[in-house]
Amino acid sequence: MSAAVDTDVLLPVMESFYTIQGEGAYQGRAAWFIRLGGCDVGCVWCDVKDSWDASRHPRRSVRDLVSEAAAQPGRIAVITGGEPLLHDCGPLTRTLHQAGFRTHIETSGSSPLSGEWDWICLSPKKFKAPLPEVIDRADELKIVLYNAHDFEWATRYATLVSPSCRLFLQPEWSRAETMTPRIVDYIKTHPEWTLSLQVHKFIHVP
């Protein structure tokens, strides 16, 4: 019998929506996204800077968040941010599991891991290093490349994750025209990596 979960727990939510996953290993799959407010990493090229200040976003109960997600047929829930690990994700992920969802997270790994995860996408940032406990658990390593020096950054983290972790290189959106050809050439000589593109931006969905 499942343990009781406090579904009255409140979390700051910038937005929640049903779409397809545009990046990484589950690209193209239907998924419900929950974007939590709050971030202490502060990437200069972040495309959701509005998520950084948690106090700007309404606090919603786990019960309501999961009920809203369950109204759609897809059963992948992606928790993103901001930096979702600034919050205790345990009540949310347990309730999502009870509703039949796979739980995925997209995180910089810079805060302690909480929650029950079926898939952890680690996207480390130079501004605040990921914790070893998150690196060890990563199912997917996604490196966002802004310039040529970021290939060295990618190589460094590829040696730290587990051998089963999938490796993705993704051009930063504003630099895609410059970086995508470089990434393609790099992958041709380093075939352990896979190209990730922000497909949702090409097809104009959230």
PDB file of C-alpha atoms in Angstrom:
ATOM      1  CA  MET A   1       0.000   0.000   0.000  1.00  0.00           C
ATOM      2  CA  SER A   2       1.374   3.436  -0.965  1.00  0.00           C
ATOM      3  CA  ALA A   3       2.383   5.784   1.815  1.00  0.00           C
ATOM      4  CA  ALA A   4       0.210   8.841   2.321  1.00  0.00           C
ATOM      5  CA  VAL A   5       1.425  11.956   0.553  1.00  0.00           C
ATOM      6  CA  ASP A   6       0.724  15.519   1.626  1.00  0.00           C
ATOM      7  CA  THR A   7      -0.908  16.795  -1.531  1.00  0.00           C
ATOM      8  CA  ASP A   8      -1.531  20.199   0.068  1.00  0.00           C
ATOM      9  CA  VAL A   9       2.167  21.048  -0.301  1.00  0.00           C
ATOM     10  CA  LEU A  10       2.504  24.298  -2.254  1.00  0.00           C
ATOM     11  CA  LEU A  11       5.077  24.991  -4.956  1.00  0.00           C
ATOM     12  CA  PRO A  12       5.766  28.195  -6.933  1.00  0.00           C
ATOM     13  CA  VAL A  13       4.711  27.478 -10.515  1.00  0.00           C
ATOM     14  CA  MET A  14       5.603  29.739 -13.425  1.00  0.00           C
ATOM     15  CA  GLU A  15       3.624  27.654 -15.913  1.00  0.00           C
ATOM     16  CA  SER A  16       2.303  24.183 -16.656  1.00  0.00           C
ATOM     17  CA  PHE A  17       1.352  22.912 -20.083  1.00  0.00           C
ATOM     18  CA  TYR A  18       0.926  19.894 -22.354  1.00  0.00           C
ATOM     19  CA  THR A  19       3.227  19.677 -25.358  1.00  0.00           C
ATOM     20  CA  ILE A  20       5.935  17.468 -26.816  1.00  0.00           C
ATOM     21  CA  GLN A  21       9.399  17.146 -25.347  1.00  0.00           C
ATOM     22  CA  GLY A  22      11.600  19.136 -27.698  1.00  0.00           C
ATOM     23  CA  GLU A  23      15.037  18.073 -26.485  1.00  0.00           C
ATOM     24  CA  GLY A  24      17.181  15.116 -25.579  1.00  0.00           C
ATOM     25  CA  ALA A  25      16.387  11.427 -25.208  1.00  0.00           C
ATOM     26  CA  TYR A  26      12.592  11.807 -25.159  1.00  0.00           C
ATOM     27  CA  GLN A  27      12.379  14.314 -28.006  1.00  0.00           C
ATOM     28  CA  GLY A  28       9.035  14.119 -29.773  1.00  0.00           C
ATOM     29  CA  ARG A  29       7.177  12.412 -26.923  1.00  0.00           C
ATOM     30  CA  ALA A  30       4.001  13.903 -25.451  1.00  0.00           C
ATOM     31  CA  ALA A  31       4.681  15.311 -22.004  1.00  0.00           C
ATOM     32  CA  TRP A  32       3.151  17.498 -19.326  1.00  0.00           C
ATOM     33  CA  PHE A  33       5.584  20.204 -18.212  1.00  0.00           C
ATOM     34  CA  ILE A  34       5.603  21.846 -14.798  1.00  0.00           C
ATOM     35  CA  ARG A  35       7.980  24.809 -14.642  1.00  0.00           C
ATOM     36  CA  LEU A  36       8.786  25.698 -11.040  1.00  0.00           C
ATOM     37  CA  GLY A  37       9.835  29.205 -10.084  1.00  0.00           C
ATOM     38  CA  GLY A  38      13.178  29.960  -8.501  1.00  0.00           C
ATOM     39  CA  CYS A  39      16.760  29.696  -9.760  1.00  0.00           C
ATOM     40  CA  ASP A  40      20.120  30.511  -8.187  1.00  0.00           C
ATOM     41  CA  VAL A  41      22.263  29.588 -11.192  1.00  0.00           C
ATOM     42  CA  GLY A  42      21.585  32.605 -13.417  1.00  0.00           C
ATOM     43  CA  CYS A  43      22.742  31.618 -16.910  1.00  0.00           C
ATOM     44  CA  VAL A  44      23.241  34.792 -18.943  1.00  0.00           C
ATOM     45  CA  TRP A  45      21.624  33.169 -22.000  1.00  0.00           C
ATOM     46  CA  CYS A  46      18.652  31.673 -20.127  1.00  0.00           C
ATOM     47  CA  ASP A  47      15.442  31.848 -22.181  1.00  0.00           C
ATOM     48  CA  VAL A  48      13.161  31.736 -19.116  1.00  0.00           C
ATOM     49  CA  LYS A  49      14.642  34.444 -16.896  1.00  0.00           C
ATOM     50  CA  ASP A  50      11.105  35.161 -15.658  1.00  0.00           C
ATOM     51  CA  SER A  51      11.354  31.907 -13.722  1.00  0.00           C
ATOM     52  CA  TRP A  52      14.259  33.050 -11.537  1.00  0.00           C
ATOM     53  CA  ASP A  53      12.315  34.872  -8.828  1.00  0.00           C
ATOM     54  CA  ALA A  54      10.060  32.322  -7.125  1.00  0.00           C
ATOM     55  CA  SER A  55       8.103  35.046  -5.331  1.00  0.00           C
ATOM     56  CA  ARG A  56       6.695  36.277  -8.648  1.00  0.00           C
ATOM     57  CA  HIS A  57       4.812  33.047  -9.275  1.00  0.00           C
ATOM     58  CA  PRO A  58       1.635  31.664  -7.680  1.00  0.00           C
ATOM     59  CA  ARG A  59       1.995  28.815  -5.225  1.00  0.00           C
ATOM     60  CA  ARG A  60      -0.086  25.828  -6.262  1.00  0.00           C
ATOM     61  CA  SER A  61      -0.874  22.618  -4.450  1.00  0.00           C
ATOM     62  CA  VAL A  62       0.548  19.273  -5.523  1.00  0.00           C
ATOM     63  CA  ARG A  63      -3.035  17.988  -5.683  1.00  0.00           C
ATOM     64  CA  ASP A  64      -4.064  20.621  -8.223  1.00  0.00           C
ATOM     65  CA  LEU A  65      -0.907  20.228 -10.301  1.00  0.00           C
ATOM     66  CA  VAL A  66      -1.328  16.477 -10.651  1.00  0.00           C
ATOM     67  CA  SER A  67      -5.067  16.704 -11.261  1.00  0.00           C
ATOM     68  CA  GLU A  68      -4.427  19.167 -14.085  1.00  0.00           C
ATOM     69  CA  ALA A  69      -1.748  16.917 -15.602  1.00  0.00           C
ATOM     70  CA  ALA A  70      -3.926  13.817 -15.370  1.00  0.00           C
ATOM     71  CA  ALA A  71      -6.617  15.449 -17.523  1.00  0.00           C
ATOM     72  CA  GLN A  72      -4.355  14.818 -20.546  1.00  0.00           C
ATOM     73  CA  PRO A  73      -3.593  11.359 -21.986  1.00  0.00           C
ATOM     74  CA  GLY A  74       0.217  11.618 -21.880  1.00  0.00           C
ATOM     75  CA  ARG A  75       1.891  10.034 -18.870  1.00  0.00           C
ATOM     76  CA  ILE A  76       5.302  11.691 -18.862  1.00  0.00           C
ATOM     77  CA  ALA A  77       5.628  14.617 -16.473  1.00  0.00           C
ATOM     78  CA  VAL A  78       8.699  16.830 -16.867  1.00  0.00           C
ATOM     79  CA  ILE A  79       9.622  19.014 -13.907  1.00  0.00           C
ATOM     80  CA  THR A  80      11.785  21.913 -14.975  1.00  0.00           C
ATOM     81  CA  GLY A  81      12.548  25.500 -14.039  1.00  0.00           C
ATOM     82  CA  GLY A  82      14.231  27.655 -13.077  1.00  0.00           C
ATOM     83  CA  GLU A  83      16.026  25.156 -10.939  1.00  0.00           C
ATOM     84  CA  PRO A  84      13.461  22.629  -9.662  1.00  0.00           C
ATOM     85  CA  LEU A  85      15.783  21.117  -7.055  1.00  0.00           C
ATOM     86  CA  LEU A  86      15.572  24.307  -5.013  1.00  0.00           C
ATOM     87  CA  HIS A  87      12.311  22.711  -3.821  1.00  0.00           C
ATOM     88  CA  ASP A  88      11.455  19.407  -2.158  1.00  0.00           C
ATOM     89  CA  CYS A  89      10.129  17.467  -5.137  1.00  0.00           C
ATOM     90  CA  GLY A  90       9.168  14.404  -3.073  1.00  0.00           C
ATOM     91  CA  PRO A  91       5.429  15.067  -2.628  1.00  0.00           C
ATOM     92  CA  LEU A  92       5.003  16.073  -6.270  1.00  0.00           C
ATOM     93  CA  THR A  93       6.810  13.067  -7.743  1.00  0.00           C
ATOM     94  CA  ARG A  94       5.151  10.575  -5.405  1.00  0.00           C
ATOM     95  CA  THR A  95       1.721  11.917  -6.318  1.00  0.00           C
ATOM     96  CA  LEU A  96       2.572  11.847 -10.013  1.00  0.00           C
ATOM     97  CA  HIS A  97       3.659   8.212  -9.665  1.00  0.00           C
ATOM     98  CA  GLN A  98       0.412   7.355  -7.939  1.00  0.00           C
ATOM     99  CA  ALA A  99      -1.411   8.881 -10.920  1.00  0.00           C
ATOM    100  CA  GLY A 100       0.523   6.667 -13.338  1.00  0.00           C
ATOM    101  CA  PHE A 101       3.106   9.159 -14.596  1.00  0.00           C
ATOM    102  CA  ARG A 102       6.753   8.728 -15.428  1.00  0.00           C
ATOM    103  CA  THR A 103       8.634  11.504 -13.649  1.00  0.00           C
ATOM    104  CA  HIS A 104      11.395  13.347 -15.490  1.00  0.00           C
ATOM    105  CA  ILE A 105      13.485  16.267 -14.272  1.00  0.00           C
ATOM    106  CA  GLU A 106      15.627  18.806 -16.091  1.00  0.00           C
ATOM    107  CA  THR A 107      18.192  20.220 -13.668  1.00  0.00           C
ATOM    108  CA  SER A 108      21.568  21.878 -13.400  1.00  0.00           C
ATOM    109  CA  GLY A 109      22.237  19.534 -10.489  1.00  0.00           C
ATOM    110  CA  SER A 110      23.441  22.389  -8.301  1.00  0.00           C
ATOM    111  CA  SER A 111      21.080  21.631  -5.393  1.00  0.00           C
ATOM    112  CA  PRO A 112      20.530  18.388  -3.429  1.00  0.00           C
ATOM    113  CA  LEU A 113      18.472  15.740  -5.162  1.00  0.00           C
ATOM    114  CA  SER A 114      14.925  15.216  -3.912  1.00  0.00           C
ATOM    115  CA  GLY A 115      12.004  13.326  -5.418  1.00  0.00           C
ATOM    116  CA  GLU A 116      11.436   9.951  -7.077  1.00  0.00           C
ATOM    117  CA  TRP A 117      12.694  10.153 -10.655  1.00  0.00           C
ATOM    118  CA  ASP A 118      12.366   7.829 -13.627  1.00  0.00           C
ATOM    119  CA  TRP A 119      14.648  10.027 -15.745  1.00  0.00           C
ATOM    120  CA  ILE A 120      17.176  12.668 -14.709  1.00  0.00           C
ATOM    121  CA  CYS A 121      18.446  15.058 -17.368  1.00  0.00           C
ATOM    122  CA  LEU A 122      21.531  16.825 -16.039  1.00  0.00           C
ATOM    123  CA  SER A 123      22.472  20.051 -17.799  1.00  0.00           C
ATOM    124  CA  PRO A 124      25.434  21.411 -15.801  1.00  0.00           C
ATOM    125  CA  LYS A 125      26.221  25.101 -15.879  1.00  0.00           C
ATOM    126  CA  LYS A 126      29.524  26.898 -15.398  1.00  0.00           C
ATOM    127  CA  PHE A 127      27.939  29.408 -13.066  1.00  0.00           C
ATOM    128  CA  LYS A 128      27.270  26.839 -10.308  1.00  0.00           C
ATOM    129  CA  ALA A 129      28.689  23.322 -10.439  1.00  0.00           C
ATOM    130  CA  PRO A 130      26.475  20.244 -10.097  1.00  0.00           C
ATOM    131  CA  LEU A 131      26.672  18.106  -6.968  1.00  0.00           C
ATOM    132  CA  PRO A 132      28.295  14.651  -7.209  1.00  0.00           C
ATOM    133  CA  GLU A 133      25.061  12.968  -6.051  1.00  0.00           C
ATOM    134  CA  VAL A 134      23.220  14.320  -9.097  1.00  0.00           C
ATOM    135  CA  ILE A 135      26.053  13.558 -11.512  1.00  0.00           C
ATOM    136  CA  ASP A 136      26.043   9.944 -10.324  1.00  0.00           C
ATOM    137  CA  ARG A 137      22.289   9.567 -10.895  1.00  0.00           C
ATOM    138  CA  ALA A 138      22.059  11.263 -14.304  1.00  0.00           C
ATOM    139  CA  ASP A 139      20.372   9.267 -17.076  1.00  0.00           C
ATOM    140  CA  GLU A 140      21.065  11.977 -19.628  1.00  0.00           C
ATOM    141  CA  LEU A 141      23.819  14.586 -19.865  1.00  0.00           C
ATOM    142  CA  LYS A 142      22.810  17.586 -21.952  1.00  0.00           C
ATOM    143  CA  ILE A 143      25.495  20.181 -22.581  1.00  0.00           C
ATOM    144  CA  VAL A 144      24.360  23.510 -23.994  1.00  0.00           C
ATOM    145  CA  LEU A 145      27.134  24.920 -26.187  1.00  0.00           C
ATOM    146  CA  TYR A 146      27.570  28.659 -26.552  1.00  0.00           C
ATOM    147  CA  ASN A 147      31.138  28.739 -27.874  1.00  0.00           C
ATOM    148  CA  ALA A 148      33.980  26.429 -28.925  1.00  0.00           C
ATOM    149  CA  HIS A 149      35.413  26.250 -25.393  1.00  0.00           C
ATOM    150  CA  ASP A 150      32.258  24.430 -24.296  1.00  0.00           C
ATOM    151  CA  PHE A 151      33.400  21.254 -26.041  1.00  0.00           C
ATOM    152  CA  GLU A 152      36.072  20.906 -23.349  1.00  0.00           C
ATOM    153  CA  TRP A 153      33.351  21.415 -20.743  1.00  0.00           C
ATOM    154  CA  ALA A 154      31.319  18.639 -22.342  1.00  0.00           C
ATOM    155  CA  THR A 155      34.266  16.251 -22.389  1.00  0.00           C
ATOM    156  CA  ARG A 156      34.928  16.875 -18.707  1.00  0.00           C
ATOM    157  CA  TYR A 157      31.412  15.957 -17.618  1.00  0.00           C
ATOM    158  CA  ALA A 158      31.207  12.975 -19.937  1.00  0.00           C
ATOM    159  CA  THR A 159      33.989  11.410 -17.857  1.00  0.00           C
ATOM    160  CA  LEU A 160      32.069  11.991 -14.614  1.00  0.00           C
ATOM    161  CA  VAL A 161      28.654  10.518 -15.415  1.00  0.00           C
ATOM    162  CA  SER A 162      27.920   6.788 -15.378  1.00  0.00           C
ATOM    163  CA  PRO A 163      28.761   4.701 -18.479  1.00  0.00           C
ATOM    164  CA  SER A 164      25.030   4.210 -19.143  1.00  0.00           C
ATOM    165  CA  CYS A 165      24.288   7.950 -19.206  1.00  0.00           C
ATOM    166  CA  ARG A 166      23.247   9.210 -22.636  1.00  0.00           C
ATOM    167  CA  LEU A 167      25.264  12.154 -23.975  1.00  0.00           C
ATOM    168  CA  PHE A 168      23.741  15.103 -25.847  1.00  0.00           C
ATOM    169  CA  LEU A 169      25.208  18.289 -27.291  1.00  0.00           C
ATOM    170  CA  GLN A 170      22.761  21.146 -27.869  1.00  0.00           C
ATOM    171  CA  PRO A 171      23.480  24.534 -29.442  1.00  0.00           C
ATOM    172  CA  GLU A 172      22.386  27.543 -27.435  1.00  0.00           C
ATOM    173  CA  TRP A 173      19.419  28.904 -29.380  1.00  0.00           C
ATOM    174  CA  SER A 174      20.844  32.355 -30.204  1.00  0.00           C
ATOM    175  CA  ARG A 175      24.091  30.728 -31.361  1.00  0.00           C
ATOM    176  CA  ALA A 176      22.566  27.800 -33.251  1.00  0.00           C
ATOM    177  CA  GLU A 177      23.613  28.991 -36.724  1.00  0.00           C
ATOM    178  CA  THR A 178      27.263  29.117 -35.640  1.00  0.00           C
ATOM    179  CA  MET A 179      27.417  26.200 -33.231  1.00  0.00           C
ATOM    180  CA  THR A 180      25.305  23.537 -34.970  1.00  0.00           C
ATOM    181  CA  PRO A 181      27.812  22.876 -37.792  1.00  0.00           C
ATOM    182  CA  ARG A 182      30.606  22.665 -35.218  1.00  0.00           C
ATOM    183  CA  ILE A 183      28.596  20.214 -33.146  1.00  0.00           C
ATOM    184  CA  VAL A 184      27.882  18.060 -36.209  1.00  0.00           C
ATOM    185  CA  ASP A 185      31.599  17.913 -37.028  1.00  0.00           C
ATOM    186  CA  TYR A 186      32.437  17.117 -33.408  1.00  0.00           C
ATOM    187  CA  ILE A 187      29.923  14.268 -33.210  1.00  0.00           C
ATOM    188  CA  LYS A 188      31.271  12.760 -36.415  1.00  0.00           C
ATOM    189  CA  THR A 189      34.616  12.308 -34.648  1.00  0.00           C
ATOM    190  CA  HIS A 190      33.120  11.655 -31.193  1.00  0.00           C
ATOM    191  CA  PRO A 191      30.170   9.341 -31.960  1.00  0.00           C
ATOM    192  CA  GLU A 192      29.382   8.715 -28.301  1.00  0.00           C
ATOM    193  CA  TRP A 193      27.523  12.049 -28.421  1.00  0.00           C
ATOM    194  CA  THR A 194      24.099  12.759 -29.974  1.00  0.00           C
ATOM    195  CA  LEU A 195      22.820  16.063 -31.354  1.00  0.00           C
ATOM    196  CA  SER A 196      19.928  17.648 -29.448  1.00  0.00           C
ATOM    197  CA  LEU A 197      17.942  20.462 -31.035  1.00  0.00           C
ATOM    198  CA  GLN A 198      15.187  22.536 -29.469  1.00  0.00           C
ATOM    199  CA  VAL A 199      12.607  21.138 -31.859  1.00  0.00           C
ATOM    200  CA  HIS A 200       9.732  22.847 -30.028  1.00  0.00           C
ATOM    201  CA  LYS A 201      11.155  26.226 -31.063  1.00  0.00           C
ATOM    202  CA  PHE A 202      11.335  25.187 -34.718  1.00  0.00           C
ATOM    203  CA  ILE A 203       7.708  24.023 -34.773  1.00  0.00           C
ATOM    204  CA  HIS A 204       6.469  26.842 -32.520  1.00  0.00           C
ATOM    205  CA  VAL A 205       4.978  24.913 -29.603  1.00  0.00           C
ATOM    206  CA  PRO A 206       5.628  25.608 -25.908  1.00  0.00           C
TER     207      PRO A 206
END
